[in-house]
């Protein structure tokens, strides 16, 4: 009967504090499928803020609004062409059932066959049953060919009276070339008022990377920040599910929970889960929450935090320990260098490697901070000398 579900992208029992983001997405979906312009979105936030949960929610909204949807999570070291080929093929197969769209679908499938060939995408056992059309999505330039594929799919979707929503998680893992290609493709379908919308999610640095890739990205995309919940929303996220199960939770327990989690959605789910298990009767009390904190921290330290720590080399561990030793971030890079007794320039490659692994990011010029909330607390627990 435990209502809480800590996990990667697991839907919470109460999606609290996110109404503005959901409302903006609903409006954007409605405008685009009606042929009106609207910004695509890139949700920005640290680990554990619920970005994937929101992407899944927006996917549901898109399907309700008559969109075909494609959801991809970007792994490290996979090309965008490999990721999108099966998604584009699936969308076109579904659109092929609509008689009014059949000609546009065949044109798109022909282009897709060229696209797979020129980017050496493994197409599996089932071939595309149309002949390739020379000059369609076959230049070998990803920006040009992906843009053409987006146009072809957008035209087929429009002829079928549908839309296409592409949802991309972990977008910061894309190469600069791949990110630029998506931005150019979105720009083109927006100019032509085609019913295609991209909603992505990634770590905070992606806004800067997107604008570096294409200067007009800041006008093409909205970059809503997905952060910790405020106290009222955090309380709502825990109290409402408890009460729906016919139980209660004391205000003192909720105060303790908020203090320990800082309002981050993933941690709220973990503390709520452990508090429910710790309580032997209703209401859940402060003592229950204190026991829950011990269990939650033990589980996070041996799993959520540890697996991220294990990715770092000894030199990188030394760097993040130095960060944590300075207290709460963000941290000035020069202060981290001073704590390590090294020149700032000498630490550049080490810092860049930790950023590439997604453990830290640069929130401002000359600054670094952790991408995982409360990771500095974990480091101090792990190494009291820090």
XYZ file of C-alpha atoms in Angstrom:
386
model
C 0.000 0.000 0.000
C 3.055 2.299 0.060
C 2.096 5.082 -2.374
C 5.624 6.362 -2.987
C 7.836 5.236 -5.863
C 11.448 6.410 -5.806
C 13.082 5.572 -9.113
C 14.446 6.980 -12.350
C 11.479 8.577 -14.095
C 8.902 6.704 -11.999
C 5.679 8.748 -11.871
C 5.044 10.149 -8.395
C 1.623 9.699 -6.816
C 1.267 13.500 -6.771
C 2.865 15.666 -9.486
C 3.002 18.787 -7.359
C 4.389 22.206 -8.178
C 4.682 21.705 -11.947
C 1.412 23.199 -13.192
C 3.031 26.127 -15.094
C 5.323 23.777 -17.060
C 2.453 21.426 -17.908
C 0.213 24.335 -18.913
C 2.878 25.808 -21.216
C 3.388 22.428 -22.877
C -0.346 21.960 -23.386
C -0.639 25.381 -25.040
C 2.391 24.740 -27.274
C 0.988 21.387 -28.402
C -2.378 22.960 -29.198
C -0.865 25.819 -31.179
C 1.507 23.688 -33.245
C -1.078 21.121 -34.331
C -3.352 24.012 -35.300
C -0.628 25.395 -37.602
C 0.387 28.262 -35.318
C 3.930 28.958 -34.195
C 5.132 28.056 -30.720
C 8.490 27.432 -29.100
C 9.752 23.931 -28.577
C 11.022 23.302 -25.045
C 14.186 22.085 -23.347
C 13.608 21.350 -19.657
C 16.695 22.191 -17.599
C 17.469 20.748 -14.182
C 19.783 18.769 -11.955
C 19.470 15.036 -11.410
C 16.437 14.064 -9.361
C 14.293 17.085 -10.185
C 11.706 15.130 -12.169
C 12.588 16.091 -15.756
C 11.886 12.589 -17.098
C 8.583 12.465 -15.225
C 7.591 15.725 -16.912
C 8.652 14.444 -20.338
C 6.410 11.413 -19.828
C 3.560 13.684 -18.775
C 4.042 15.857 -21.871
C 4.087 12.715 -24.012
C 0.657 11.819 -22.576
C -0.613 15.332 -23.315
C 0.661 15.073 -26.888
C -1.135 11.782 -27.485
C -4.341 13.283 -26.093
C -3.876 16.189 -28.531
C -3.718 13.814 -31.572
C 0.066 13.615 -31.906
C 2.131 10.569 -32.728
C 4.965 10.520 -30.206
C 8.561 9.321 -30.200
C 10.535 9.109 -26.955
C 14.325 8.656 -26.999
C 16.892 8.700 -24.217
C 20.306 9.719 -25.508
C 23.031 7.330 -24.380
C 26.669 8.274 -24.501
C 28.487 7.450 -27.750
C 25.394 6.886 -29.953
C 24.760 9.029 -32.988
C 21.538 10.969 -33.450
C 20.931 9.273 -36.814
C 20.973 5.838 -35.135
C 18.606 6.996 -32.402
C 16.049 8.672 -34.635
C 15.906 6.277 -37.582
C 13.686 3.625 -35.906
C 11.493 6.337 -34.376
C 10.942 8.072 -37.708
C 10.263 4.764 -39.421
C 7.660 3.815 -36.806
C 5.866 7.159 -37.131
C 5.714 6.834 -40.920
C 4.415 3.265 -40.730
C 1.587 4.460 -38.500
C 0.788 7.376 -40.814
C 0.729 5.051 -43.833
C -2.652 3.742 -42.696
C -4.221 7.101 -43.550
C -5.211 7.256 -47.223
C -4.895 11.049 -47.462
C -1.278 10.879 -46.284
C -0.105 7.924 -48.357
C 1.719 9.916 -51.048
C 3.527 12.064 -48.469
C 4.379 8.970 -46.411
C 5.899 7.223 -49.441
C 8.011 10.292 -50.174
C 9.176 10.355 -46.557
C 9.940 6.627 -46.523
C 11.989 7.042 -49.670
C 13.945 9.822 -47.999
C 14.342 7.718 -44.881
C 15.847 4.885 -46.892
C 18.450 7.311 -48.254
C 19.015 8.711 -44.762
C 19.750 5.234 -43.369
C 22.121 4.480 -46.210
C 24.134 7.690 -46.133
C 24.571 7.592 -42.345
C 25.200 3.832 -42.310
C 22.306 3.069 -39.977
C 21.585 -0.632 -39.481
C 17.987 -1.050 -40.631
C 17.334 -4.539 -39.249
C 15.613 -7.390 -41.018
C 12.636 -5.459 -42.416
C 13.535 -3.223 -45.336
C 11.638 -0.097 -46.271
C 9.389 -1.150 -49.149
C 9.853 1.893 -51.393
C 12.478 2.851 -53.921
C 14.974 5.553 -52.919
C 14.562 8.946 -54.552
C 17.902 10.504 -55.553
C 18.475 13.849 -53.880
C 16.153 13.197 -50.931
C 17.876 13.284 -47.523
C 21.070 11.852 -49.006
C 23.618 14.693 -48.900
C 25.550 13.194 -45.983
C 25.255 16.516 -44.130
C 23.256 15.771 -40.978
C 21.845 19.290 -40.648
C 20.469 19.216 -44.183
C 19.259 15.620 -44.201
C 17.630 15.615 -40.755
C 15.909 18.890 -41.603
C 14.544 17.312 -44.778
C 13.322 14.272 -42.847
C 11.554 16.504 -40.309
C 9.884 18.353 -43.193
C 8.806 15.141 -44.913
C 7.387 13.664 -41.698
C 5.714 16.963 -40.804
C 4.037 17.108 -44.204
C 2.833 13.492 -43.883
C 1.500 14.174 -40.388
C -0.308 17.295 -41.607
C -1.905 15.399 -44.497
C -3.088 12.770 -41.996
C -4.523 15.408 -39.647
C -2.005 14.439 -36.963
C 1.055 15.929 -35.277
C 4.466 14.494 -34.386
C 6.058 15.125 -30.980
C 9.673 14.062 -30.458
C 10.716 13.817 -26.797
C 14.447 13.620 -26.058
C 15.843 12.813 -22.605
C 19.475 13.354 -21.531
C 19.914 15.774 -24.410
C 23.252 16.989 -22.998
C 24.767 13.685 -24.195
C 24.343 14.716 -27.836
C 27.430 15.868 -29.712
C 27.537 19.503 -30.771
C 26.932 18.409 -34.389
C 23.858 16.379 -33.448
C 22.462 19.132 -31.228
C 22.927 21.687 -34.004
C 21.127 19.377 -36.455
C 18.054 19.125 -34.213
C 17.984 22.898 -33.737
C 18.157 23.535 -37.494
C 15.433 20.945 -38.168
C 13.134 22.455 -35.532
C 13.774 25.911 -36.959
C 12.727 24.792 -40.446
C 9.505 23.007 -39.479
C 8.596 26.008 -37.344
C 9.092 28.323 -40.326
C 6.821 26.097 -42.436
C 4.184 25.746 -39.683
C 4.354 21.956 -39.787
C 2.778 20.062 -36.848
C 6.088 18.929 -35.362
C 7.288 19.758 -31.854
C 10.439 18.781 -29.958
C 10.516 18.669 -26.153
C 13.851 17.759 -24.585
C 15.318 17.539 -21.103
C 18.871 17.812 -19.869
C 21.327 19.190 -17.360
C 21.533 22.976 -16.918
C 24.533 23.461 -19.203
C 22.509 22.483 -22.272
C 21.061 26.000 -22.658
C 24.537 27.401 -23.242
C 25.498 24.484 -25.484
C 22.363 24.950 -27.591
C 23.053 28.647 -28.087
C 26.691 27.882 -28.907
C 25.539 25.359 -31.511
C 23.113 27.811 -33.134
C 22.795 31.415 -32.004
C 19.040 31.537 -32.655
C 18.318 28.610 -30.302
C 17.367 31.006 -27.510
C 14.471 32.288 -29.657
C 13.506 28.884 -30.985
C 13.313 27.094 -27.627
C 11.916 27.900 -24.213
C 14.242 26.737 -21.418
C 12.051 26.225 -18.329
C 14.055 25.527 -15.174
C 13.021 22.378 -13.304
C 14.275 22.802 -9.761
C 13.450 21.789 -6.213
C 9.853 22.189 -5.045
C 8.999 24.960 -2.635
C 7.805 23.976 0.806
C 4.086 24.079 0.021
C 4.463 21.908 -3.087
C 6.789 19.482 -1.269
C 4.274 19.057 1.542
C 1.497 18.531 -1.006
C 3.584 15.876 -2.791
C 3.781 13.823 0.433
C 0.634 14.643 2.404
C -1.887 14.100 -0.391
C -0.800 10.523 -1.260
C -0.700 9.594 2.437
C -4.211 10.928 3.010
C -5.559 9.188 -0.084
C -4.524 5.928 1.598
C -6.616 6.867 4.642
C -3.613 7.802 6.804
C -2.120 11.011 8.159
C 1.328 12.550 8.608
C 2.279 15.060 11.332
C 3.435 18.568 10.461
C 6.689 17.989 12.396
C 7.443 14.968 10.216
C 6.850 17.022 7.081
C 9.155 19.781 8.377
C 11.901 17.221 8.984
C 11.395 15.703 5.540
C 11.670 19.077 3.796
C 14.800 19.972 5.760
C 16.480 16.709 4.788
C 15.494 16.683 1.084
C 15.655 20.407 0.220
C 12.443 19.763 -1.742
C 14.034 17.712 -4.532
C 11.336 15.415 -5.981
C 13.414 12.212 -6.140
C 14.471 12.576 -2.510
C 10.925 13.401 -1.441
C 9.809 10.078 -2.913
C 12.637 8.245 -1.139
C 11.864 9.822 2.240
C 8.137 9.302 1.785
C 8.719 5.644 0.903
C 10.936 5.054 3.927
C 8.642 7.005 6.294
C 5.647 4.889 5.258
C 7.650 1.728 5.941
C 8.982 3.035 9.260
C 5.551 3.914 10.676
C 3.624 1.189 12.499
C 0.425 3.231 12.726
C -1.176 6.490 11.620
C -0.156 9.266 11.849
C 3.431 9.158 10.569
C 5.370 10.976 13.288
C 8.627 12.890 13.619
C 10.256 9.782 15.133
C 9.148 7.775 12.099
C 10.680 10.389 9.808
C 13.969 10.373 11.731
C 14.188 6.588 11.286
C 13.224 7.036 7.655
C 16.121 9.478 7.165
C 18.600 6.880 8.375
C 17.239 4.280 5.964
C 16.992 6.720 3.062
C 20.572 7.940 3.456
C 21.899 4.390 3.780
C 20.131 3.382 0.561
C 21.213 6.487 -1.345
C 24.827 6.196 -0.181
C 25.071 2.562 -1.268
C 23.256 3.072 -4.570
C 22.260 6.427 -6.067
C 25.367 8.307 -4.917
C 27.854 5.434 -4.990
C 27.294 4.435 -8.613
C 28.086 7.987 -9.655
C 31.156 8.129 -7.453
C 32.444 4.885 -8.967
C 32.697 6.537 -12.383
C 35.406 8.922 -11.190
C 39.161 8.366 -11.210
C 41.150 8.921 -7.987
C 42.255 12.341 -9.240
C 38.642 13.271 -10.021
C 37.545 12.056 -6.580
C 40.168 14.367 -5.102
C 38.673 17.267 -7.069
C 35.059 16.691 -6.004
C 36.152 16.164 -2.391
C 37.845 19.545 -2.540
C 34.600 21.059 -3.813
C 32.572 19.500 -0.989
C 35.131 20.678 1.544
C 34.222 24.265 0.639
C 30.597 23.801 1.810
C 27.573 24.304 -0.426
C 28.039 25.320 -4.052
C 28.344 26.828 -6.510
C 32.115 26.932 -6.119
C 34.672 29.205 -7.717
C 37.117 27.115 -9.722
C 39.960 29.192 -8.347
C 38.915 28.254 -4.779
C 38.883 24.554 -5.657
C 42.369 24.912 -7.132
C 43.536 26.709 -4.013
C 42.125 23.935 -1.799
C 44.100 21.404 -3.849
C 47.243 23.537 -3.826
C 47.424 23.590 -7.628
C 47.358 26.134 -10.425
C 43.923 26.697 -11.965
C 45.131 25.962 -15.511
C 46.644 22.635 -14.437
C 43.220 21.417 -13.270
C 41.439 22.262 -16.522
C 41.582 18.756 -18.066
C 40.488 17.136 -14.806
C 37.543 19.513 -14.431
C 36.559 18.993 -18.085
C 36.582 15.210 -17.633
C 34.264 15.389 -14.619
C 31.924 17.691 -16.556
C 31.925 15.257 -19.491
C 30.911 12.462 -17.103
C 27.915 14.559 -16.031
C 28.968 14.900 -12.398
C 29.541 18.653 -12.319
C 28.620 21.591 -14.526
C 29.438 25.265 -14.832
C 26.519 27.444 -13.655
C 28.493 30.613 -14.426
C 31.843 31.818 -15.667
C 34.612 30.435 -13.480
C 32.174 28.387 -11.374
C 31.411 24.691 -10.879
C 28.701 22.829 -9.000
C 27.368 19.298 -8.662
C 24.704 18.032 -11.070
C 23.386 15.723 -8.324
C 21.656 17.525 -5.419
C 22.995 16.702 -1.946
C 26.079 15.035 -3.442
C 28.295 17.321 -1.373
C 26.600 16.001 1.795
C 27.334 12.441 0.644
C 31.010 13.264 0.123
C 31.265 14.764 3.603
C 29.576 11.685 5.126
C 31.864 9.409 3.132
C 35.040 11.250 4.078
C 34.669 13.218 7.321
C 38.094 14.779 6.719
C 36.528 16.548 3.734
